[in-house]
Coordinates of C-alpha atoms in Angstrom, one line a residue:
X94 CA 33.9 -5.5 -24.4
X95 CA 34.9 -7.2 -27.6
X96 CA 33.4 -10.2 -29.3
X97 CA 35.0 -9.7 -32.7
X98 CA 36.1 -13.0 -34.4
X99 CA 33.2 -14.9 -32.8
X100 CA 31.3 -15.2 -36.0
X101 CA 29.9 -18.7 -35.2
X102 CA 28.0 -17.6 -32.1
X103 CA 24.4 -18.7 -32.1
X104 CA 23.3 -17.4 -28.7
X105 CA 24.6 -14.5 -26.5
X106 CA 23.3 -14.0 -22.9
X107 CA 24.6 -10.7 -21.3
X108 CA 21.5 -10.3 -19.1
X109 CA 21.7 -8.8 -15.6
X110 CA 24.9 -6.9 -16.0
X111 CA 25.7 -3.1 -15.9
X112 CA 25.8 -2.5 -19.6
X113 CA 25.1 1.2 -20.5
X114 CA 24.6 3.3 -23.6
X115 CA 23.2 2.4 -27.0
X116 CA 22.9 -1.2 -28.3
X117 CA 26.2 -2.0 -30.1
X118 CA 26.0 -2.4 -33.9
X119 CA 28.4 -5.3 -34.0
X120 CA 25.7 -7.7 -32.8
X121 CA 24.2 -7.4 -36.3
X122 CA 27.5 -8.6 -37.9
X123 CA 27.3 -12.0 -36.2
X124 CA 25.7 -13.8 -39.1
X125 CA 24.6 -17.0 -37.2
X126 CA 23.3 -15.2 -34.1
X127 CA 19.8 -16.3 -33.3
X128 CA 19.3 -15.6 -29.6
X129 CA 20.3 -12.3 -27.9
X130 CA 19.5 -11.6 -24.3
X131 CA 20.5 -8.1 -23.0
X132 CA 17.7 -7.9 -20.4
X133 CA 18.3 -6.3 -17.0
X134 CA 20.9 -3.7 -18.1
X135 CA 20.9 0.0 -18.6
X136 CA 20.9 0.2 -22.3
X137 CA 19.3 3.4 -23.7
X138 CA 18.6 3.7 -27.4
X139 CA 15.6 3.4 -29.7
X140 CA 14.0 0.1 -30.2
X141 CA 16.1 -2.4 -32.2
X142 CA 15.9 -2.5 -36.0
X143 CA 17.8 -5.7 -36.4
X144 CA 16.2 -8.8 -34.9
X145 CA 16.9 -12.4 -34.4
X146 CA 14.9 -15.5 -33.6
X147 CA 14.9 -14.4 -30.0
X148 CA 15.6 -11.0 -28.6
X149 CA 15.2 -10.1 -24.9
X150 CA 15.7 -6.4 -24.1
X151 CA 13.4 -6.3 -21.1
X152 CA 14.3 -4.0 -18.1
X153 CA 16.4 -1.5 -19.9
X154 CA 15.9 2.2 -20.9
X155 CA 14.8 1.7 -24.5
X156 CA 12.7 4.5 -25.9
X157 CA 11.0 5.4 -29.2
X158 CA 8.3 3.5 -31.1
X159 CA 8.1 -0.1 -32.2
X160 CA 9.4 -0.1 -35.8
X161 CA 6.9 -1.0 -38.5
X162 CA 9.6 -3.1 -40.1
X163 CA 9.0 -5.8 -37.4
X164 CA 6.9 -7.6 -39.9
X165 CA 10.0 -8.3 -42.1
X166 CA 11.5 -10.7 -39.5
X167 CA 9.6 -13.8 -40.3
X168 CA 11.8 -16.1 -38.2
X169 CA 11.3 -14.1 -35.0
X170 CA 9.8 -16.4 -32.3
X171 CA 10.5 -14.6 -29.0
X172 CA 10.4 -10.8 -28.5
X173 CA 10.5 -9.3 -25.0
X174 CA 10.8 -5.5 -24.6
X175 CA 9.1 -5.4 -21.2
X176 CA 9.8 -2.6 -18.6
X177 CA 11.2 0.1 -20.9
X178 CA 10.0 3.5 -22.1
X179 CA 8.7 2.5 -25.5
X180 CA 5.7 4.6 -26.6
X181 CA 3.4 4.9 -29.6
X182 CA 1.0 2.3 -31.1
X183 CA 1.7 -1.4 -31.7
X184 CA 2.5 -1.6 -35.5
X185 CA 0.0 -3.6 -37.6
X186 CA 3.0 -5.4 -39.2
X187 CA 3.1 -7.5 -36.0
X188 CA 0.5 -9.7 -37.6
X189 CA 3.0 -10.8 -40.3
X190 CA 5.2 -12.6 -37.7
X191 CA 4.0 -16.1 -38.4
X192 CA 6.6 -17.7 -36.2
X193 CA 6.1 -15.5 -33.2
X194 CA 5.5 -17.5 -30.0
X195 CA 6.2 -14.9 -27.3
X196 CA 5.4 -11.1 -27.5
X197 CA 6.0 -9.2 -24.2
X198 CA 5.9 -5.4 -24.3
X199 CA 4.4 -5.0 -20.8
X200 CA 5.3 -2.0 -18.5
X201 CA 5.9 0.5 -21.3
X202 CA 4.0 3.6 -22.5
X203 CA 2.3 2.1 -25.6
X204 CA -1.0 3.6 -26.6
X205 CA -3.6 3.2 -29.3
X206 CA -5.8 0.2 -29.7
X207 CA -5.4 -3.6 -29.3
X208 CA -4.5 -4.5 -32.9
X209 CA -6.9 -6.8 -34.7
X210 CA -3.8 -8.3 -36.4
X211 CA -3.0 -10.3 -33.3
X212 CA -5.7 -12.7 -34.5
X213 CA -3.4 -13.8 -37.3
X214 CA -0.6 -15.0 -35.0
X215 CA -1.3 -18.8 -35.2
X216 CA 1.9 -19.7 -33.3
X217 CA 1.5 -17.2 -30.5
X218 CA 1.6 -18.8 -27.0
X219 CA 2.4 -15.8 -24.7
X220 CA 0.9 -12.4 -25.2
X221 CA 1.7 -9.8 -22.5
X222 CA 0.6 -6.2 -23.0
X223 CA 0.1 -5.3 -19.3
X224 CA 0.7 -1.9 -17.8
X225 CA 0.4 0.3 -20.9
X226 CA -2.1 2.9 -22.1
X227 CA -4.0 0.8 -24.7
X228 CA -7.7 1.6 -25.1
X229 CA -10.7 0.7 -27.2
X230 CA -12.9 -2.3 -27.8
X231 CA -11.7 -5.9 -28.1
X232 CA -13.8 -8.6 -29.7
X233 CA -13.5 -12.3 -30.3
X234 CA -12.0 -11.6 -33.7
X235 CA -8.8 -10.4 -32.0
X236 CA -8.3 -14.0 -30.9
X237 CA -9.8 -15.9 -33.8
X238 CA -6.6 -18.0 -34.7
X239 CA -4.8 -18.0 -31.4
X240 CA -5.3 -21.8 -30.8
X241 CA -1.9 -22.2 -29.1
X242 CA -2.3 -19.3 -26.6
X243 CA -1.5 -20.2 -23.0
X244 CA -0.8 -16.8 -21.5
X245 CA -3.1 -13.8 -22.0
X246 CA -1.9 -10.9 -19.9
X247 CA -3.0 -7.3 -20.6
X248 CA -4.0 -5.9 -17.2
X249 CA -3.9 -2.2 -16.4
X250 CA -5.1 -0.9 -19.8
X251 CA -8.3 0.9 -20.7
X252 CA -9.8 -1.9 -22.8
X253 CA -13.3 -3.2 -23.2
X254 CA -14.0 -6.8 -24.1
X255 CA -17.3 -7.4 -25.9
X256 CA -17.4 -11.0 -27.2
X257 CA -20.6 -12.6 -28.4
X258 CA -22.4 -14.2 -25.5
X259 CA -22.0 -17.6 -27.1
X260 CA -18.3 -17.3 -27.8
X261 CA -16.1 -20.3 -27.2
X262 CA -12.4 -19.3 -27.1
X263 CA -10.1 -21.2 -29.5
X264 CA -7.4 -21.3 -26.8
X265 CA -6.9 -23.0 -23.5
X266 CA -5.0 -20.6 -21.3
X267 CA -3.1 -21.3 -18.2
X268 CA -2.8 -17.6 -17.3
X269 CA -5.4 -14.9 -17.9
X270 CA -4.7 -11.5 -16.5
X271 CA -7.3 -8.9 -17.6
X272 CA -7.5 -6.7 -14.5
X273 CA -8.9 -3.2 -15.2
X274 CA -10.5 -4.3 -18.4
X275 CA -14.2 -3.7 -18.7
X276 CA -15.7 -7.2 -18.8
X277 CA -19.0 -6.7 -17.2
X278 CA -21.6 -6.2 -16.1
X279 CA -22.3 -9.9 -16.4
X280 CA -19.7 -12.4 -15.3
X281 CA -17.7 -13.5 -18.4
X282 CA -19.2 -16.9 -19.5
X283 CA -16.4 -17.7 -21.8
X284 CA -14.2 -18.5 -18.9
X285 CA -16.3 -21.6 -18.4
X286 CA -14.5 -23.2 -21.2
X287 CA -11.0 -22.7 -19.8
X288 CA -9.9 -26.1 -18.4
X289 CA -6.3 -25.4 -17.7
X290 CA -6.5 -22.1 -15.8
X291 CA -3.9 -21.7 -13.1
X292 CA -3.8 -17.9 -12.8
X293 CA -6.9 -15.7 -13.2
X294 CA -7.1 -11.9 -12.6
X295 CA -10.2 -10.1 -13.6
X296 CA -10.1 -7.5 -10.9
X297 CA -11.7 -4.1 -11.3
X298 CA -13.5 -5.3 -14.4
X299 CA -16.9 -3.7 -13.9
X300 CA -18.6 -7.0 -13.1
X301 CA -21.9 -6.7 -11.1
X302 CA -23.2 -10.3 -10.9
X303 CA -23.6 -13.3 -8.7
X304 CA -20.4 -15.3 -8.6
X305 CA -21.1 -18.4 -10.7
X306 CA -20.7 -21.7 -8.9
X307 CA -19.0 -23.2 -11.9
X308 CA -15.9 -20.9 -11.6
X309 CA -14.5 -22.6 -8.5
X310 CA -15.7 -26.0 -9.6
X311 CA -13.7 -25.9 -12.9
X312 CA -11.6 -29.0 -13.5
X313 CA -8.5 -27.0 -13.0
X314 CA -5.9 -26.3 -10.3
X315 CA -6.1 -22.6 -9.5
X316 CA -2.9 -21.2 -8.0
X317 CA -4.0 -17.6 -8.0
X318 CA -7.5 -16.0 -8.3
X319 CA -8.1 -12.2 -8.1
X320 CA -11.7 -11.0 -8.4
X321 CA -11.2 -7.9 -6.3
X322 CA -12.8 -4.5 -6.9
X323 CA -16.0 -5.6 -8.6
X324 CA -19.6 -5.9 -7.4
X325 CA -19.8 -9.6 -7.0
X326 CA -22.5 -11.0 -4.7
X327 CA -23.5 -14.3 -3.2
X328 CA -21.9 -16.7 -0.7
X329 CA -18.9 -18.9 -1.1
X330 CA -18.6 -22.3 0.7
X331 CA -15.2 -23.4 -0.5
X332 CA -12.2 -21.8 -2.2
X333 CA -10.4 -24.4 -4.4
X334 CA -7.3 -22.3 -4.8
X335 CA -3.8 -23.5 -4.0
X336 CA -1.8 -20.3 -3.2
X337 CA -3.5 -16.8 -3.4
X338 CA -7.1 -15.6 -3.3
X339 CA -8.1 -11.9 -3.4
X340 CA -11.9 -11.3 -3.3
X341 CA -11.6 -7.9 -1.6
X342 CA -13.9 -5.0 -2.3
X343 CA -17.0 -6.9 -3.4
X344 CA -20.4 -7.6 -1.8
X345 CA -20.0 -11.2 -0.8
X346 CA -22.1 -12.4 2.2
X347 CA -22.5 -15.4 4.4
X348 CA -19.9 -17.2 6.6
X349 CA -16.2 -17.3 5.8
X350 CA -15.4 -19.9 3.2
X351 CA -13.4 -23.0 3.8
X352 CA -10.0 -22.9 2.1
X353 CA -7.6 -25.2 0.4
X354 CA -5.0 -26.5 2.9
X355 CA -2.0 -25.1 1.0
X356 CA -3.4 -21.6 0.6
X357 CA -0.8 -18.9 1.5
X358 CA -2.6 -15.6 1.0
X359 CA -6.3 -15.0 1.7
X360 CA -7.7 -11.5 1.2
X361 CA -11.4 -11.0 1.8
X362 CA -11.4 -7.4 2.9
X363 CA -14.3 -5.0 2.3
X364 CA -17.2 -7.4 1.9
X365 CA -20.1 -8.4 4.1
X366 CA -18.8 -11.8 5.3
X367 CA -20.3 -12.6 8.7
X368 CA -20.1 -15.1 11.5
X369 CA -17.2 -16.2 13.7
X370 CA -13.5 -16.9 13.0
X371 CA -13.5 -20.3 14.8
X372 CA -14.1 -22.5 11.7
X373 CA -11.5 -20.9 9.6
X374 CA -8.8 -20.6 12.3
X375 CA -9.3 -23.7 14.4
X376 CA -10.7 -26.3 12.0
X377 CA -8.5 -25.6 9.0
X378 CA -6.3 -28.5 8.1
X379 CA -3.1 -26.5 7.3
X380 CA -0.5 -28.2 5.1
X381 CA 1.5 -25.1 4.3
X382 CA 2.2 -21.7 5.8
X383 CA -0.6 -19.2 5.5
X384 CA 1.4 -16.0 5.1
X385 CA -1.3 -13.3 4.8
X386 CA -4.8 -13.2 6.2
X387 CA -6.7 -10.0 5.6
X388 CA -10.4 -10.0 6.5
X389 CA -10.8 -6.3 7.5
X390 CA -14.1 -4.4 7.0
X391 CA -16.5 -7.2 7.2
X392 CA -19.2 -8.2 9.8
X393 CA -17.3 -10.8 11.8
X394 CA -18.3 -11.1 15.4
X395 CA -17.4 -13.0 18.6
X396 CA -14.0 -13.6 20.1
X397 CA -10.8 -14.2 18.2
X398 CA -10.2 -17.9 18.9
X399 CA -7.1 -19.0 20.8
X400 CA -5.8 -21.6 18.4
X401 CA -3.2 -19.9 16.2
X402 CA -0.4 -22.4 17.0
X403 CA -0.6 -24.1 13.6
X404 CA -0.5 -20.8 11.8
X405 CA 3.2 -20.4 12.4
X406 CA 4.0 -19.0 8.9
X407 CA 1.5 -16.1 9.3
X408 CA 3.3 -12.7 8.9
X409 CA 0.3 -10.4 8.2
X410 CA -3.0 -10.4 10.1
X411 CA -5.6 -7.7 9.6
X412 CA -9.0 -8.0 11.3
X413 CA -9.8 -4.3 11.6
X414 CA -13.3 -2.9 11.3
X415 CA -15.3 -5.9 12.3
X416 CA -17.5 -6.5 15.4
X417 CA -15.0 -8.7 17.3
X418 CA -15.1 -8.8 21.1
X419 CA -13.1 -10.4 23.9
X420 CA -9.4 -10.3 24.7
X421 CA -6.4 -10.8 22.4
X422 CA -5.7 -14.5 22.5
X423 CA -2.3 -15.4 23.9
X424 CA -1.5 -17.8 21.0
X425 CA -1.3 -14.8 18.7
X426 CA 2.0 -13.9 20.4
X427 CA 3.5 -17.2 19.2
X428 CA 3.3 -16.2 15.6
X429 CA 6.1 -14.6 13.6
X430 CA 4.0 -11.5 12.7
X431 CA 5.2 -8.5 10.9
X432 CA 1.8 -6.8 11.0
X433 CA -1.0 -7.1 13.5
X434 CA -4.0 -4.8 13.0
X435 CA -7.1 -5.2 15.2
X436 CA -8.3 -1.6 14.9
X437 CA -11.9 -0.6 15.1
X438 CA -13.4 -3.5 16.9
X439 CA -14.9 -3.9 20.4
X440 CA -12.1 -5.8 22.1
X441 CA -11.0 -5.2 25.7
X442 CA -8.5 -6.3 28.3
X443 CA -4.8 -5.8 28.6
X444 CA -2.2 -6.4 25.9
X445 CA -1.1 -10.0 26.5
X446 CA 2.5 -10.4 27.5
X447 CA 2.9 -13.2 24.9
X448 CA 3.0 -10.5 22.2
X449 CA 6.5 -9.6 23.3
X450 CA 7.6 -12.8 21.4
X451 CA 6.4 -11.2 18.1
X452 CA 9.8 -9.6 17.7
X453 CA 9.4 -9.0 13.9
X454 CA 6.4 -6.7 14.3
X455 CA 6.8 -3.6 12.2
X456 CA 3.2 -2.5 12.7
X457 CA 1.0 -2.9 15.8
X458 CA -2.4 -1.2 15.6
X459 CA -4.9 -1.8 18.4
X460 CA -6.6 1.6 18.1
X461 CA -10.4 2.3 18.5
X462 CA -11.1 -0.6 20.9
X463 CA -11.6 -0.8 24.7
X464 CA -8.2 -2.1 25.7
X465 CA -7.0 -1.0 29.2
X466 CA -4.1 -1.2 31.5
X467 CA -0.8 0.5 31.1
X468 CA 1.3 0.6 28.0
X469 CA 3.7 -2.4 28.4
X470 CA 7.3 -1.5 28.8
X471 CA 8.3 -4.6 26.9
X472 CA 7.0 -3.0 23.7
X473 CA 10.1 -0.9 23.7
X474 CA 12.3 -3.6 25.0
X475 CA 11.3 -6.5 22.8
X476 CA 9.6 -5.1 19.7
X477 CA 12.7 -3.3 18.4
X478 CA 11.6 -3.4 14.7
X479 CA 8.3 -1.5 15.3
X480 CA 7.8 1.4 12.8
X481 CA 4.1 2.0 13.4
X482 CA 2.6 1.8 16.9
X483 CA -1.1 2.9 17.3
X484 CA -2.9 2.5 20.6
X485 CA -5.3 5.4 19.9
X486 CA -8.8 5.6 21.3
X487 CA -8.7 3.0 24.1
X488 CA -8.6 3.2 27.9
X489 CA -4.9 2.9 28.5
X490 CA -3.7 4.6 31.7
X491 CA -0.5 5.0 33.6
X492 CA 2.7 6.7 32.3
X493 CA 4.4 6.3 29.0
X494 CA 7.2 3.8 29.8
X495 CA 10.8 5.0 29.3
X496 CA 11.6 1.9 27.4
X497 CA 9.4 3.1 24.5
X498 CA 12.4 5.3 23.6
X499 CA 14.3 2.2 22.5
X500 CA 12.2 2.0 19.3
X501 CA 14.7 3.6 17.1
X502 CA 12.8 2.6 13.9
X503 CA 9.5 4.1 15.0
X504 CA 8.1 6.5 12.4
X505 CA 4.5 6.7 13.6
X506 CA 3.5 6.8 17.3
X507 CA -0.2 7.4 18.2
X508 CA -1.3 7.2 21.8
X509 CA -4.0 9.7 21.5
X510 CA -7.4 9.6 23.2
X511 CA -6.5 7.5 26.3
X512 CA -6.1 8.2 30.0
X513 CA -2.3 8.3 30.0
X514 CA -0.8 10.6 32.6
X515 CA 2.7 11.8 33.6
X516 CA 5.3 13.6 31.7
X517 CA 6.3 13.3 28.1
X518 CA 9.6 11.4 28.2
X519 CA 12.6 13.5 27.3
X520 CA 14.2 10.4 25.7
X521 CA 11.8 10.6 22.8
X522 CA 14.8 12.2 21.2
X523 CA 16.1 8.7 20.7
X524 CA 13.6 8.0 18.0
X525 CA 16.2 7.9 15.3
X526 CA 13.8 7.5 12.4
X527 CA 12.2 10.8 13.4
X528 CA 15.5 12.5 13.9
X529 CA 17.8 11.4 11.1
X530 CA 17.5 11.9 7.4
X531 CA 17.3 8.7 5.5
X532 CA 16.3 7.4 2.1
X533 CA 12.5 7.2 1.5
X534 CA 11.3 4.1 3.3
X535 CA 9.6 1.6 1.0
X536 CA 6.7 -0.5 2.4
X537 CA 5.8 -2.0 -1.0
X538 CA 6.1 -5.8 -1.1
X539 CA 4.9 -8.1 -3.9
X540 CA 2.8 -11.0 -2.7
X541 CA 4.6 -13.7 -4.8
X542 CA 6.1 -14.3 -8.2
X543 CA 2.6 -15.1 -9.7
X544 CA 1.0 -12.0 -8.4
X545 CA 1.4 -8.5 -9.8
X546 CA -0.6 -6.9 -7.0
X547 CA 0.4 -5.3 -3.8
X548 CA -1.3 -5.4 -0.4
X549 CA -2.3 -2.1 1.3
X550 CA -2.7 -1.7 5.0
X551 CA -3.7 1.5 6.8
X552 CA -2.8 3.3 9.9
X553 CA -5.3 5.8 11.3
X554 CA -3.8 9.1 12.3
X555 CA -4.8 12.7 13.0
X556 CA -2.6 14.6 10.7
X557 CA -2.9 18.1 9.1
X558 CA -6.5 18.4 10.2
X559 CA -7.8 16.7 7.2
X560 CA -8.5 13.3 5.6
X561 CA -5.8 12.1 3.2
X562 CA -4.6 8.8 2.0
X563 CA -1.0 7.9 1.6
X564 CA 0.1 4.9 -0.4
X565 CA 3.5 4.5 -1.8
X566 CA 4.5 7.8 -0.1
X567 CA 3.9 6.4 3.4
X568 CA 7.7 6.2 3.7
X569 CA 7.7 10.0 3.9
X570 CA 5.3 10.2 6.8
X571 CA 6.5 10.5 10.4
X572 CA 4.0 11.4 13.0
X573 CA 3.6 11.6 16.8
X574 CA 0.1 12.0 18.4
X575 CA -0.3 12.1 22.2
X576 CA -3.5 14.2 22.1
X577 CA -6.5 14.0 24.5
X578 CA -4.8 12.3 27.5
X579 CA -3.8 13.7 30.9
X580 CA -0.1 14.4 30.2
X581 CA 1.4 17.0 32.4
X582 CA 4.6 18.9 32.9
X583 CA 6.4 20.9 30.2
X584 CA 6.9 20.0 26.6
X585 CA 10.5 18.6 26.5
X586 CA 12.8 20.7 24.4
X587 CA 14.4 17.5 23.3
X588 CA 11.5 17.0 20.9
X589 CA 13.1 19.7 18.8
X590 CA 15.8 17.2 17.7
X591 CA 13.2 15.2 15.8
X592 CA 13.8 17.2 12.7
X593 CA 12.3 14.5 10.4
X594 CA 9.0 14.5 12.2
X595 CA 6.3 15.9 10.0
X596 CA 3.3 15.9 12.4
X597 CA 3.2 16.6 16.1
X598 CA -0.1 16.6 18.1
X599 CA 0.0 17.3 21.8
X600 CA -3.5 18.8 22.1
X601 CA -6.0 18.2 24.9
X602 CA -3.6 17.6 27.7
X603 CA -2.5 19.4 30.9
X604 CA 0.8 20.6 29.6
X605 CA 2.3 23.8 31.2
X606 CA 5.2 26.1 30.7
X607 CA 6.6 27.8 27.7
X608 CA 6.6 26.3 24.2
X609 CA 10.3 25.3 23.6
X610 CA 12.1 27.4 21.0
X611 CA 13.6 24.2 19.6
X612 CA 10.3 23.2 18.0
X613 CA 10.8 26.1 15.6
X614 CA 13.8 24.3 14.2
X615 CA 11.8 21.3 13.1
X616 CA 10.3 20.8 9.6
X617 CA 6.8 20.2 10.8
X618 CA 3.9 20.2 8.4
X619 CA 1.3 19.9 11.2
X620 CA 1.5 21.2 14.8
X621 CA -1.3 21.1 17.3
X622 CA -0.7 22.3 20.9
X623 CA -4.3 23.4 21.5
X624 CA -6.3 22.8 24.7
X625 CA -3.4 22.8 27.2
X626 CA -2.2 25.3 29.9
X627 CA 0.8 26.6 28.0
X628 CA 1.9 30.1 28.8
X629 CA 4.4 32.7 27.5
X630 CA 4.8 33.8 24.0
X631 CA 4.8 31.8 20.7
X632 CA 8.5 31.4 20.1
X633 CA 10.0 33.7 17.4
X634 CA 11.6 30.6 16.0
X635 CA 8.2 29.6 14.7
X636 CA 8.6 32.1 11.9
X637 CA 10.9 29.5 10.4
X638 CA 8.3 26.8 10.2
X639 CA 7.9 27.3 6.4
X640 CA 6.3 23.9 5.7
X641 CA 3.3 24.3 8.1
X642 CA -0.1 23.7 6.6
X643 CA -1.9 22.9 9.8
X644 CA -1.4 24.9 13.0
X645 CA -3.4 25.2 16.2
X646 CA -2.5 26.7 19.6
X647 CA -6.0 27.7 20.7
X648 CA -7.2 27.5 24.3
X649 CA -4.0 28.0 26.2
X650 CA -2.7 31.0 28.2
X651 CA -0.4 32.4 25.5
X652 CA 0.4 36.1 25.3
X653 CA 2.1 38.5 23.1
X654 CA 2.4 39.1 19.4
X655 CA 2.0 36.2 16.9
X656 CA 5.5 36.0 15.2
X657 CA 5.5 37.5 11.8
X658 CA 5.8 34.9 9.0
X659 CA 3.9 34.1 5.9
X660 CA 2.9 30.7 7.4
X661 CA 1.6 31.8 10.8
X662 CA -0.4 34.7 9.3
X663 CA -2.1 32.3 6.8
X664 CA -4.1 30.3 9.4
X665 CA -7.6 31.0 10.5
X666 CA -8.4 32.9 13.7
X667 CA -9.7 29.7 15.2
X668 CA -6.1 28.5 15.4
X669 CA -5.4 31.2 18.0
X670 CA -8.6 31.8 20.0
X671 CA -8.7 31.3 23.7
X672 CA -5.4 33.1 24.4
X673 CA -4.2 36.6 25.0
X674 CA -2.5 37.0 21.6
X675 CA -2.4 39.9 19.3
X676 CA -1.3 40.8 15.8
X677 CA -2.3 39.4 12.4
X678 CA -4.2 37.3 11.6
X679 CA -6.1 38.4 14.7
X680 CA -7.9 41.8 14.7
X681 CA -6.5 42.6 18.1
X682 CA -3.8 45.2 17.9
X683 CA -0.6 44.9 20.0
X684 CA 0.7 47.6 22.4
X685 CA 4.2 48.9 22.1
X686 CA 5.2 46.0 24.5
X687 CA 3.6 43.5 22.2
X688 CA 0.6 42.6 24.3
X689 CA -3.1 42.4 23.3
X690 CA -5.2 45.4 24.0
X691 CA -8.0 43.1 25.2
X692 CA -8.5 39.4 25.9
X693 CA -9.8 37.1 23.2
X694 CA -13.0 35.3 24.0
X695 CA -12.1 31.9 25.4
X696 CA -15.4 30.3 24.4
X697 CA -15.8 26.7 25.3
X698 CA -12.8 24.6 26.2
X699 CA -14.0 21.7 24.2
X700 CA -12.5 19.7 21.3
X701 CA -12.1 23.0 19.4
X702 CA -11.9 22.5 15.7
X703 CA -13.2 19.3 14.3
X704 CA -10.7 16.4 14.5
X705 CA -10.5 14.7 11.1
X706 CA -9.0 11.4 10.3
X707 CA -6.2 10.6 8.0
X708 CA -5.9 7.2 6.5
X709 CA -2.3 6.3 5.8
X710 CA -1.9 3.4 3.5
X711 CA 1.1 1.1 3.1
X712 CA 2.1 -1.9 1.0
X713 CA 3.0 -5.1 2.5
X714 CA 3.1 -8.5 1.2

């Protein structure tokens, strides 16, 4: 690239290209240049030492410290270095930039304190220090002269704000993002004086107080309010917010609040809201598409009303862990849902056929209810995008339909703890996502352009015999659980082709025959075949299962020597009891033919070792 001879340039915009390497020196030779935008490239050098009136180097690979010579550039009005690898403290000379209107160094590795010199920047309108490693105490002095400030964004730092209780801010902000600051324990009263607020995030701020009525009665038009992860109490009658509300993980009580007709995202999870859904779902005057409705882990009761027809924009519905009863209303099937989670309620009946119209579903979780009937074949025929299917702990019966094998994107299948009978379909080998290597699957979706938060949903699985939580790593999880049913016949050798499967649980069934050698060719981290009627020896190929950290073949009719491998010898004796096995880790010696010199005590053919739960979290928005 050459721009020699263009000495009269005042503004250069090269953003969003594929520029690499250090920042070229020739930009400093353009004497009239005032605005330089190189954001969204792959430039990698130390932070610039030559500045203009406006410099945007956001979303590059800049490193090093902010230069203390920043204070020499008196005409600098806009400086954005967001989303780089800049470290070190913010230099005190920043306070000498009398013309500075925008200062954005978010998403870096800056440390040290929140400089007191910010209070000298009388022209400052936008201050964004979010997602760094700043710490220490902030007082009203830091903002003493910021009369023009409209955006204060510094979430995800370790800062404590301790203004005087009678402090009246000199600014009127439109955006305040102070999530993960320590603002409590009392609700910050200084917010009462903000008349232009549109975006407010004071999540995870150590606030233990009653939500003041004045907050949602401010003469402002809130677009986004995030008060999540505090200890706020009280009831809420009406949410005067236009787009996004997140009140999750507090201690709110009372009935569900009425909402503004244009609200798009409502997250009330992990509170103590009680009552029925009817008022919210059926009497809401919708003027725009509600996209996300998350009210899990509350005290809602009664039936889910059958009036979802005017919620056509809804893509995410999570009502898990309430006290809901009744059947799934047919009108839910007319929504364009990506996620439907009704786990851990007291619902019953069959899965309505109208759900086959929800062809965009990637997660369907009906586990831990009282649903009955057979698993519908149309799940495999119509819901081709499904990646997570959990029908665990219900009363489903009948056979596993062959059409389930058409779910080529399925990564998690949990049919455990039902009354399902028949054979395990050989066509399970068609689960491409469990068989083929692929890039890590990403479930992280941002809610909207005005939110920096992500929505987590969870799938309940038995995995590795312990309780774990997966967030951004959910894309690495592939699991199949068919435990505690009445499945019969042999384990299909075709399961061995699912080389990307990480957890396989077939325990507590009526399976017979030998364990297929092909399972030893998988890359399992968890394998549970306990409490069946399997016979023969543990395949020698199991010595190649190098990634196993949970293994159980107890209470079968297995014989012979346990294959020698570091992994198989590392498990407790309880993983092998109730068989006729010998060799380490058992104390039973093997004869020359490889059989046990006596029979292990079968004990009680019960659940065996304790089944623990694994919460797998994913991000959706």
